[in-house]
Tab-separated table of C-alpha atoms and ligand atoms in Angstrom:
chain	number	residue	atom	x	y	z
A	1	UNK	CA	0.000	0.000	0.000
A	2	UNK	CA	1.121	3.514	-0.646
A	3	UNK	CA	1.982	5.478	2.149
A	4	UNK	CA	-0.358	8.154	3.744
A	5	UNK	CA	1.509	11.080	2.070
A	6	UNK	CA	1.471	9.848	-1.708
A	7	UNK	CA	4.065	8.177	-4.297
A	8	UNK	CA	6.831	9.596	-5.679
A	9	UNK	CA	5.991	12.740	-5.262
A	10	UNK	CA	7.252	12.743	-1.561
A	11	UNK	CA	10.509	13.267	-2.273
A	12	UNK	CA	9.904	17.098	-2.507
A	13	UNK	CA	7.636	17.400	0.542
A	14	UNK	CA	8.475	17.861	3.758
A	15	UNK	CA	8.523	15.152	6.269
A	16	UNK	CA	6.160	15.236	9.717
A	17	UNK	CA	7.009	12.727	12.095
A	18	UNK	CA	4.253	11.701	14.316
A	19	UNK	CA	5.143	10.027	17.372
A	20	UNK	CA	2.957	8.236	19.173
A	21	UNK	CA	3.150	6.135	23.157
A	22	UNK	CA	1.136	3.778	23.568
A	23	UNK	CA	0.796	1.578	25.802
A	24	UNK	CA	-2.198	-1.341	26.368
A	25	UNK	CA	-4.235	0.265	23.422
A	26	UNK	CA	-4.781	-2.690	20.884
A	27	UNK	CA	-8.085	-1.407	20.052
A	28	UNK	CA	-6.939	2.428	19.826
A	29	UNK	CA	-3.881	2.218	17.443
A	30	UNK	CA	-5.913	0.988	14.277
A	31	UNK	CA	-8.698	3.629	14.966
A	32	UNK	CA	-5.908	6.125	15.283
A	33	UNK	CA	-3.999	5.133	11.993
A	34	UNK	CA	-7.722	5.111	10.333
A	35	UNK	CA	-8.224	9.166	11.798
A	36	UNK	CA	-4.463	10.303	11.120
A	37	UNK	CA	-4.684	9.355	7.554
A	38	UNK	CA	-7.843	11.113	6.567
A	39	UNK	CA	-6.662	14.056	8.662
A	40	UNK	CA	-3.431	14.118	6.384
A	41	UNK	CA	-4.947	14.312	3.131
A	42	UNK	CA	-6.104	17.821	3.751
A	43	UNK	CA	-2.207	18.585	4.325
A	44	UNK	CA	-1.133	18.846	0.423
A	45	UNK	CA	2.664	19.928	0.874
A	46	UNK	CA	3.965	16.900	3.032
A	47	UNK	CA	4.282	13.647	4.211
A	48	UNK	CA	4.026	11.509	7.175
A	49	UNK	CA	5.758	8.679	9.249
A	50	UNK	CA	4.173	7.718	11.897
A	51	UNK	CA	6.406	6.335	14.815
A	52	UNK	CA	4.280	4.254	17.327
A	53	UNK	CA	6.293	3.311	20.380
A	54	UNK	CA	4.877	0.124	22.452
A	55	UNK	CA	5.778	1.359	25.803
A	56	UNK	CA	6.013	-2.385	27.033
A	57	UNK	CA	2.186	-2.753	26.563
A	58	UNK	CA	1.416	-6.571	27.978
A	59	UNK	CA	-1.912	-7.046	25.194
A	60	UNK	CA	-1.548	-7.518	21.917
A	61	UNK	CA	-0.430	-3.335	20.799
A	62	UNK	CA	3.003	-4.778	19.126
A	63	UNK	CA	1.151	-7.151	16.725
A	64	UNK	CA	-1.324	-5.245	15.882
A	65	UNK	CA	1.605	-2.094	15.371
A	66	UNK	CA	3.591	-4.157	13.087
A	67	UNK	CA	0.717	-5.603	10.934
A	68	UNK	CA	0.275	-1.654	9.904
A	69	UNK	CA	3.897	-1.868	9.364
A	70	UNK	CA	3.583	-4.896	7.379
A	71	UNK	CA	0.729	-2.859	5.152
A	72	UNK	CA	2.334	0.470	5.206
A	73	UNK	CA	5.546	1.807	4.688
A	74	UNK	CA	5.293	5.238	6.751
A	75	UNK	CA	4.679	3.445	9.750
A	76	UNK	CA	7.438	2.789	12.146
A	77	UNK	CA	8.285	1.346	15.446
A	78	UNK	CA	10.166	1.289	18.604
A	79	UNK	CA	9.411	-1.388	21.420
A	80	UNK	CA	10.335	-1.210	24.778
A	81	UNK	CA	11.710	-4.078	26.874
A	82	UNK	CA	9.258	-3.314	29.719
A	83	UNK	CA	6.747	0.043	30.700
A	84	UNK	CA	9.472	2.859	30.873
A	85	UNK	CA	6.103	5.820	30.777
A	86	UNK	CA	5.067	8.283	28.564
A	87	UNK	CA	7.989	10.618	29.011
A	88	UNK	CA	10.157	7.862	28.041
A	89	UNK	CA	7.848	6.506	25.077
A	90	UNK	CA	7.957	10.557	23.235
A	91	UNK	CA	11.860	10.607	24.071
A	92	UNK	CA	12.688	7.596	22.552
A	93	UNK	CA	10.137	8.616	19.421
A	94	UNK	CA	11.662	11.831	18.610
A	95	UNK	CA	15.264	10.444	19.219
A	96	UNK	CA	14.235	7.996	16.322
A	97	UNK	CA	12.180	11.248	14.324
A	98	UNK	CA	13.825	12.454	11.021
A	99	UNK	CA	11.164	14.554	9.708
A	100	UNK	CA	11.338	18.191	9.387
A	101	UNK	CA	8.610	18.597	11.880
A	102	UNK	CA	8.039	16.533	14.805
A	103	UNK	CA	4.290	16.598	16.530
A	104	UNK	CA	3.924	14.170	19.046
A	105	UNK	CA	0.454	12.567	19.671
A	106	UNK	CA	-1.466	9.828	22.023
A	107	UNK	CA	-3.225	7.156	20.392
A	108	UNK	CA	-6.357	7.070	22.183
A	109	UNK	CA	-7.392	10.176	19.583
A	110	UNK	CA	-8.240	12.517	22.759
A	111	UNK	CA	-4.986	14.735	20.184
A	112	UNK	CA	-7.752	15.275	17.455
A	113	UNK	CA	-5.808	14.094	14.346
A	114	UNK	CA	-7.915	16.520	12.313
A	115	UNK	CA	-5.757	19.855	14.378
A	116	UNK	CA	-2.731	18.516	12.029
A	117	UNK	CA	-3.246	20.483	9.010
A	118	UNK	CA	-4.194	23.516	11.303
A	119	UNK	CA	-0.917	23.332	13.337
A	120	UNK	CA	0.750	22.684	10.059
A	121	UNK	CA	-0.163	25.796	8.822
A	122	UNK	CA	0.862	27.723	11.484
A	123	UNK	CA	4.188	26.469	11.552
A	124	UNK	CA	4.757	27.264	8.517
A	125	UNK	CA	3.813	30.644	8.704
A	126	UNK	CA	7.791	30.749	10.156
A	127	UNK	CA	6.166	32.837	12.634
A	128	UNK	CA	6.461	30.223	15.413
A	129	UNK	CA	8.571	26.995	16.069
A	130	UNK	CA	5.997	25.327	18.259
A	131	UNK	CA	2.291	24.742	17.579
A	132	UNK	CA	0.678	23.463	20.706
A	133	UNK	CA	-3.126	21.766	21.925
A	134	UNK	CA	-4.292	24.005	24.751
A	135	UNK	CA	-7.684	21.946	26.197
A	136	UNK	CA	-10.391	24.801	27.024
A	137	UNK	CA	-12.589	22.675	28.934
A	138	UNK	CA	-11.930	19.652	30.795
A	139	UNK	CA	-15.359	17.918	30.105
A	140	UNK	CA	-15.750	14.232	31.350
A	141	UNK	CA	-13.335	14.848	33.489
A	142	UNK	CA	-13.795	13.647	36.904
A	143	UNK	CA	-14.353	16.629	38.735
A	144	UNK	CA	-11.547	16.200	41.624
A	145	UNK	CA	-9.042	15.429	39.021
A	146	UNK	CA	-9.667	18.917	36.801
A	147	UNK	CA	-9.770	20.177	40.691
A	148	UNK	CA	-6.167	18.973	41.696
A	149	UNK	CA	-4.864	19.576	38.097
A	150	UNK	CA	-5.900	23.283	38.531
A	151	UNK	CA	-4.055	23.171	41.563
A	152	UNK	CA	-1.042	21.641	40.155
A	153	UNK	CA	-0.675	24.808	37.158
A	154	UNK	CA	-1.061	27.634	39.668
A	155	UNK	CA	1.291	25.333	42.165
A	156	UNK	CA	3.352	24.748	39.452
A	157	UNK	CA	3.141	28.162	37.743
A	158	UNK	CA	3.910	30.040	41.584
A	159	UNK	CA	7.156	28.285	42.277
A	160	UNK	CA	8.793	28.373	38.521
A	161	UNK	CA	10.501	30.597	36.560
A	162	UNK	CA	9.513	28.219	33.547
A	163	UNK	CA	5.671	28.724	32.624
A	164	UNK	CA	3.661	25.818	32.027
A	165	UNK	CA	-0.132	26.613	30.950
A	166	UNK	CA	-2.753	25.167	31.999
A	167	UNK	CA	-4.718	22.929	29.652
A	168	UNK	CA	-2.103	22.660	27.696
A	169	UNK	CA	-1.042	18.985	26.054
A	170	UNK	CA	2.214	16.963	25.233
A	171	UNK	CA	0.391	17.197	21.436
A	172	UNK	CA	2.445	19.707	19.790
A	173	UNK	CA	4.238	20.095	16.109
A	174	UNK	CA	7.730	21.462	16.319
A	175	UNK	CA	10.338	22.369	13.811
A	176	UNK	CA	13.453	20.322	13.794
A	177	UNK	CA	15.237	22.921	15.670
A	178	UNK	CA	12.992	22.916	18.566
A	179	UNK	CA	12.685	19.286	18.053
A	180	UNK	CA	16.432	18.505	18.666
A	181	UNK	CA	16.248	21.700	21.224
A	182	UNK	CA	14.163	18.960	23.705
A	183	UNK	CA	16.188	16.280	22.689
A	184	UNK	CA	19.312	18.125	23.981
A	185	UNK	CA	17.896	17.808	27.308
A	186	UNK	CA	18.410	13.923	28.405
A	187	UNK	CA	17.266	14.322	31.744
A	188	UNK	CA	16.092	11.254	33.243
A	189	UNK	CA	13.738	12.469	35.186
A	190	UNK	CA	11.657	14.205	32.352
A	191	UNK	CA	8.710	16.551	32.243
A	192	UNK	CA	7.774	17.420	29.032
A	193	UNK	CA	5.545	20.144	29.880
A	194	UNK	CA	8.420	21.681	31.437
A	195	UNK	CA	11.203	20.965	28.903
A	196	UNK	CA	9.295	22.250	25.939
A	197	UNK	CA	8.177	25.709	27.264
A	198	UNK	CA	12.097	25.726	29.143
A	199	UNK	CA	13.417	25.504	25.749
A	200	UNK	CA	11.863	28.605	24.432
A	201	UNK	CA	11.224	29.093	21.068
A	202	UNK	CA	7.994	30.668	19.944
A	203	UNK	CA	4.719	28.506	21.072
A	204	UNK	CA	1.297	29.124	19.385
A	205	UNK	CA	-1.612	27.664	21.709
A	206	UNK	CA	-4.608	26.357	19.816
A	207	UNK	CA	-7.419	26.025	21.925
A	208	UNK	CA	-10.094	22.880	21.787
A	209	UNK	CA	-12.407	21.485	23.742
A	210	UNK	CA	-11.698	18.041	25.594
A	211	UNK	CA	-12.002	15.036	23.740
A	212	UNK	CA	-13.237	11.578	25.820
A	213	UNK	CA	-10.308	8.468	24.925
A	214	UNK	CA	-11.699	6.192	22.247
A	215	UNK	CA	-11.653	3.282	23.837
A	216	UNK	CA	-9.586	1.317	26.875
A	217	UNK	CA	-9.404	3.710	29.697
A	218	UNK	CA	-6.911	6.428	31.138
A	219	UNK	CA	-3.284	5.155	32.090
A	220	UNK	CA	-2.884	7.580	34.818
A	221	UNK	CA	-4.071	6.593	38.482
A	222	UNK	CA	-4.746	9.514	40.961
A	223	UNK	CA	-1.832	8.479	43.025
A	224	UNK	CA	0.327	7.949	39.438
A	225	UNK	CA	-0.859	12.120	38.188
A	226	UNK	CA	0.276	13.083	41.687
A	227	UNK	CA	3.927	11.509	41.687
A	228	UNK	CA	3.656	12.791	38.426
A	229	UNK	CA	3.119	16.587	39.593
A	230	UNK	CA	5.591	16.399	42.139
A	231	UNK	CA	8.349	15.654	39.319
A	232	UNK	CA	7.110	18.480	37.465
A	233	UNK	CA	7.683	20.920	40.437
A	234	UNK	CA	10.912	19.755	41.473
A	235	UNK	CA	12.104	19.510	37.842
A	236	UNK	CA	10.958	22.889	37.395
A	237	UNK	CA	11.534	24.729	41.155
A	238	UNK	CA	13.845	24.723	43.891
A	239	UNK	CA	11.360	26.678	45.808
A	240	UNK	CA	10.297	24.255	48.178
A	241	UNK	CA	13.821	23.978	49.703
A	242	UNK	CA	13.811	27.717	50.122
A	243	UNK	CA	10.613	26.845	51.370
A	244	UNK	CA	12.665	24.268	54.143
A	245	UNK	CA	15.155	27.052	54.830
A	246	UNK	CA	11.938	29.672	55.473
A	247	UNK	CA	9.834	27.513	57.448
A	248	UNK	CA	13.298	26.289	59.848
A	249	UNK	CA	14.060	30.078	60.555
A	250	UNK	CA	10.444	31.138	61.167
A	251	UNK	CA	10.279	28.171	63.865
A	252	UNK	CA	13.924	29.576	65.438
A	253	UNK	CA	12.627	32.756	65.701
A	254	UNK	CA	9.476	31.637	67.278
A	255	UNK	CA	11.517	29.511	69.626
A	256	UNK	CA	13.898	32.417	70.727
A	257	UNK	CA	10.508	34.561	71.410
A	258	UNK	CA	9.394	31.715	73.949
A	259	UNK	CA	12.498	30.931	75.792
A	260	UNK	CA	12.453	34.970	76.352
A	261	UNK	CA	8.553	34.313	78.082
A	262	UNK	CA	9.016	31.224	79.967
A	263	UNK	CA	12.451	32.322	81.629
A	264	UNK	CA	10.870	35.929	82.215
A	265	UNK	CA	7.555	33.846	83.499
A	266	UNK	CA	9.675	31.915	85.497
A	267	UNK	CA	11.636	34.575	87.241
A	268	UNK	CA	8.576	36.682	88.161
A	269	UNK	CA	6.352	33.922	88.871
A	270	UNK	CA	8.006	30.615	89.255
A	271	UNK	CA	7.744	27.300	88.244
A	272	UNK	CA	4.674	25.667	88.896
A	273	UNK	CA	4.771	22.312	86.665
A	274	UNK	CA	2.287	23.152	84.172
A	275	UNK	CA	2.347	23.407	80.501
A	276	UNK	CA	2.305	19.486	79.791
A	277	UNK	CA	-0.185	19.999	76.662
A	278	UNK	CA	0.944	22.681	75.077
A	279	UNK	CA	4.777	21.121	75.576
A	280	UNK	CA	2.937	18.120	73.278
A	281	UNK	CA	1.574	20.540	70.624
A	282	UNK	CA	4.733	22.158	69.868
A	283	UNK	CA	6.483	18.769	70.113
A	284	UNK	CA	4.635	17.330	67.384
A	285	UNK	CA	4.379	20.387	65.537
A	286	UNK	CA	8.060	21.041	65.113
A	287	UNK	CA	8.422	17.046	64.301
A	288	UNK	CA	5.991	17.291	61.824
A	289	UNK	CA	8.056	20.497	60.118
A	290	UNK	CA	10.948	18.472	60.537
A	291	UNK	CA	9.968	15.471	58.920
A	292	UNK	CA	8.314	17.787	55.985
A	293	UNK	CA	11.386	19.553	55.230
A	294	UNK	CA	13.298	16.402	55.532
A	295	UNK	CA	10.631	14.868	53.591
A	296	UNK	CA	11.378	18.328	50.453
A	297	UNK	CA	15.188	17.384	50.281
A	298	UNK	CA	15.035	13.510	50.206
A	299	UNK	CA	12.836	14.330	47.059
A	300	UNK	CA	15.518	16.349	45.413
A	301	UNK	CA	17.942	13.985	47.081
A	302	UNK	CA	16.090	11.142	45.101
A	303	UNK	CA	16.552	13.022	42.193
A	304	UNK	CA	19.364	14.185	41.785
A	305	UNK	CA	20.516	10.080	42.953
A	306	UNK	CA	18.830	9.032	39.625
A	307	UNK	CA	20.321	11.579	37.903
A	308	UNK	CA	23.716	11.095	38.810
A	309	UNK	CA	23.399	7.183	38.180
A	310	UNK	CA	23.054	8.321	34.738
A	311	UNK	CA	20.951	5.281	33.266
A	312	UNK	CA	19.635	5.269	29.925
A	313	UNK	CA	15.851	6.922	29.662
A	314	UNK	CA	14.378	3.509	27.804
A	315	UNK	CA	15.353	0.469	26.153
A	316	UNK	CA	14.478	-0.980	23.008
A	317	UNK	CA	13.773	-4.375	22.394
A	318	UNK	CA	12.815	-3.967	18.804
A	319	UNK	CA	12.198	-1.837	16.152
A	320	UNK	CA	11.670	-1.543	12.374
A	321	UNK	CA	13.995	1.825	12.532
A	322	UNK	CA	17.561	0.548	11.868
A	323	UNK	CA	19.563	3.446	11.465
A	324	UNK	CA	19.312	6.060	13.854
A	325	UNK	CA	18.970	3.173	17.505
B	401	UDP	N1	1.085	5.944	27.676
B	401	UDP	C1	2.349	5.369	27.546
B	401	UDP	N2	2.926	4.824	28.656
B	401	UDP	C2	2.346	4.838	29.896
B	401	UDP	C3	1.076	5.466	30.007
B	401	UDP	C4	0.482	6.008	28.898
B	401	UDP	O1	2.912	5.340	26.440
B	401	UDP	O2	2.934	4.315	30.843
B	401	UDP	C5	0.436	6.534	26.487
B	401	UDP	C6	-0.989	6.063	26.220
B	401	UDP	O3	-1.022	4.874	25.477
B	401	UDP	C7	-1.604	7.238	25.464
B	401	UDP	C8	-0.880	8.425	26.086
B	401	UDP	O4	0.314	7.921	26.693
B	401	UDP	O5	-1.314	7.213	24.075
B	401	UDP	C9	-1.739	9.155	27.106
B	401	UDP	O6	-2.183	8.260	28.086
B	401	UDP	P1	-3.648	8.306	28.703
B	401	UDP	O7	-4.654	8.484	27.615
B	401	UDP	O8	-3.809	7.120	29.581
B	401	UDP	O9	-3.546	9.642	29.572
B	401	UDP	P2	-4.665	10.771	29.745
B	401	UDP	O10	-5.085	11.185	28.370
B	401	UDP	O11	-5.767	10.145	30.511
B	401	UDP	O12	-3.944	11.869	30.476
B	402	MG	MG1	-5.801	9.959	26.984
């Protein structure tokens, strides 16, 4: 079968690479091939590859990848020897990326296909380097989850230097130059959020509304988004050991104000053994500061442990890409 793009003709056009984690989502990645091809027709000045990356899915996602690859020649693949997570699954799909543009997109078609030609055009205004999915609404959302995730950007936004807007997706086109811009930062511990707005470049938001998954169900468990968040702040922010620091001399200076009372109490009215309850309070108070601030470093303690181990961000069991893994 011809590829999505056309014949011969390609050799002119530009090249999009779409890269796409998946992982557990057998019944999503034909659906999504289906979409992304009609949406590409409308797009008359280039071609696709579509690079799916089985992010150590345990059903049947590989097969079912590499009969498309079997049928079609723009589709490519990269599997992982176990569940290494999204971060790990776009990485390792834009590290394998040759096209001119790179837009990275989930399979479960909650990335409307059909914004392609739309960001396409945009980008190639040369006016901006990025073309980004900004979510307007978070309908059929649970309601606690759009809840903490509003937290999480004004958390998120408070504490960084680097912006992150709300709503706003992984699914984004980028020129090669931003494209290799990301790659050049091979953190382990990746938020790409983060990394793409710390990059810089110029980033034009297209708003949408939300978009329920096509089938199979969300990857992300509350307690998984919140890990999740607290990566993305101590990626992003070291404010929360200032935070430590703050907190430890605010609890000093209270200190040094109540030794002042109790010896001045003591001298002018002396010592009868009271105070046994309030002695608790502060007691467990000042533990409990303790252990938080303890608790802030040993996360950027963990980090920085995995960072300095330096182990490689995902590995490939196989793939139909020879040249570039
Ligand atoms: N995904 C992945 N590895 C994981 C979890 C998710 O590659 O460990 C992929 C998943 O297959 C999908 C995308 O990341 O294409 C987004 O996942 P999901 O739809 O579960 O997240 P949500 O849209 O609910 O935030
Ligand atoms: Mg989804």
């Amino acid at each position: 079968m011809p590829p999505l793009g056309g014949g011969m003709e390609n050799i002119m056009k530009k090249l999009i690479s779409v890269v796409v984690p998946c992982y557990n989502e057998q019944a999503a990645v034909p659906v999504f091939y289906r979409e992304l091809s009609v949406a590409v027709k409308a797009i008359e000045d280039a071609c696709i590859e579509v690079i799916f990356v089985d992010d150590g899915s345990k059903d049947g996602t590989l097969s079912v990848i590499k009969k498309l690859a079997d049928n079609f020649e723009d589709v490519k693949y990269i599997s992982f020897s176990r569940n290494f997570g999204k971060e790990a699954a776009m990485y390792a799909g834009m590290q394998a990326a040759s096209g001119d543009y790179v837009c990275i997109m989930d399979v479960d078609l909650q990335d409307p296909p059909s914004m392609l030609p739309k960001m396409y055009e945009e980008i190639q205004s040369k006016e901006y380097d990025i073309v980004g999915a900004r979510r307007v609404t978070r309908k059929g959302e649970p309601p606690i989850r759009s809840f903490f995730a509003r937290m999480f950007y004004k958390l998120i936004n408070k504490t960084s230097s680097t912006e992150i807007v709300d709503g706003a997706r992984d699914f984004r086109l980028m020129t090669r130059q931003a494209a290799d811009a990301v790659l050049k930062v091979g953190e382990y511990n990746r938020f790409s959020k983060g990394i793409m707005s710390w990059v810089g470049f110029k980033t034009k938001w297209l708003p949408y509304e939300n978009v329920e998954r096509v089938n199979g169900e969300t990857k992300w468990s509350f307690m998984k988004l919140l890990i999740y968040s607290i990566d993305g702040i101590t990626a992003f922010s070291t404010m929360p050991l200032s935070i430590a620091s703050v907190l430890g001399l605010l609890f000093c200076a209270i200190a040094a104000v109540l030794i002042v009372v109790v010896v001045v109490k003591t001298l002018i009215w002396g010592d009868p053994v009271a105070g046994y309850p309030s002695a608790m309070c502060l007691m467990f108070l000042l533990s409990g500061v303790q252990l938080f601030t303890i608790g802030i470093i040993g996360q950027y303690l963990s980090k920085t442990y995995m960072e300095v181990k330096n182990r490689p961000i995902y590995i490939t069991k196989e793939s139909n890409i020879v040249e570039k893994i």
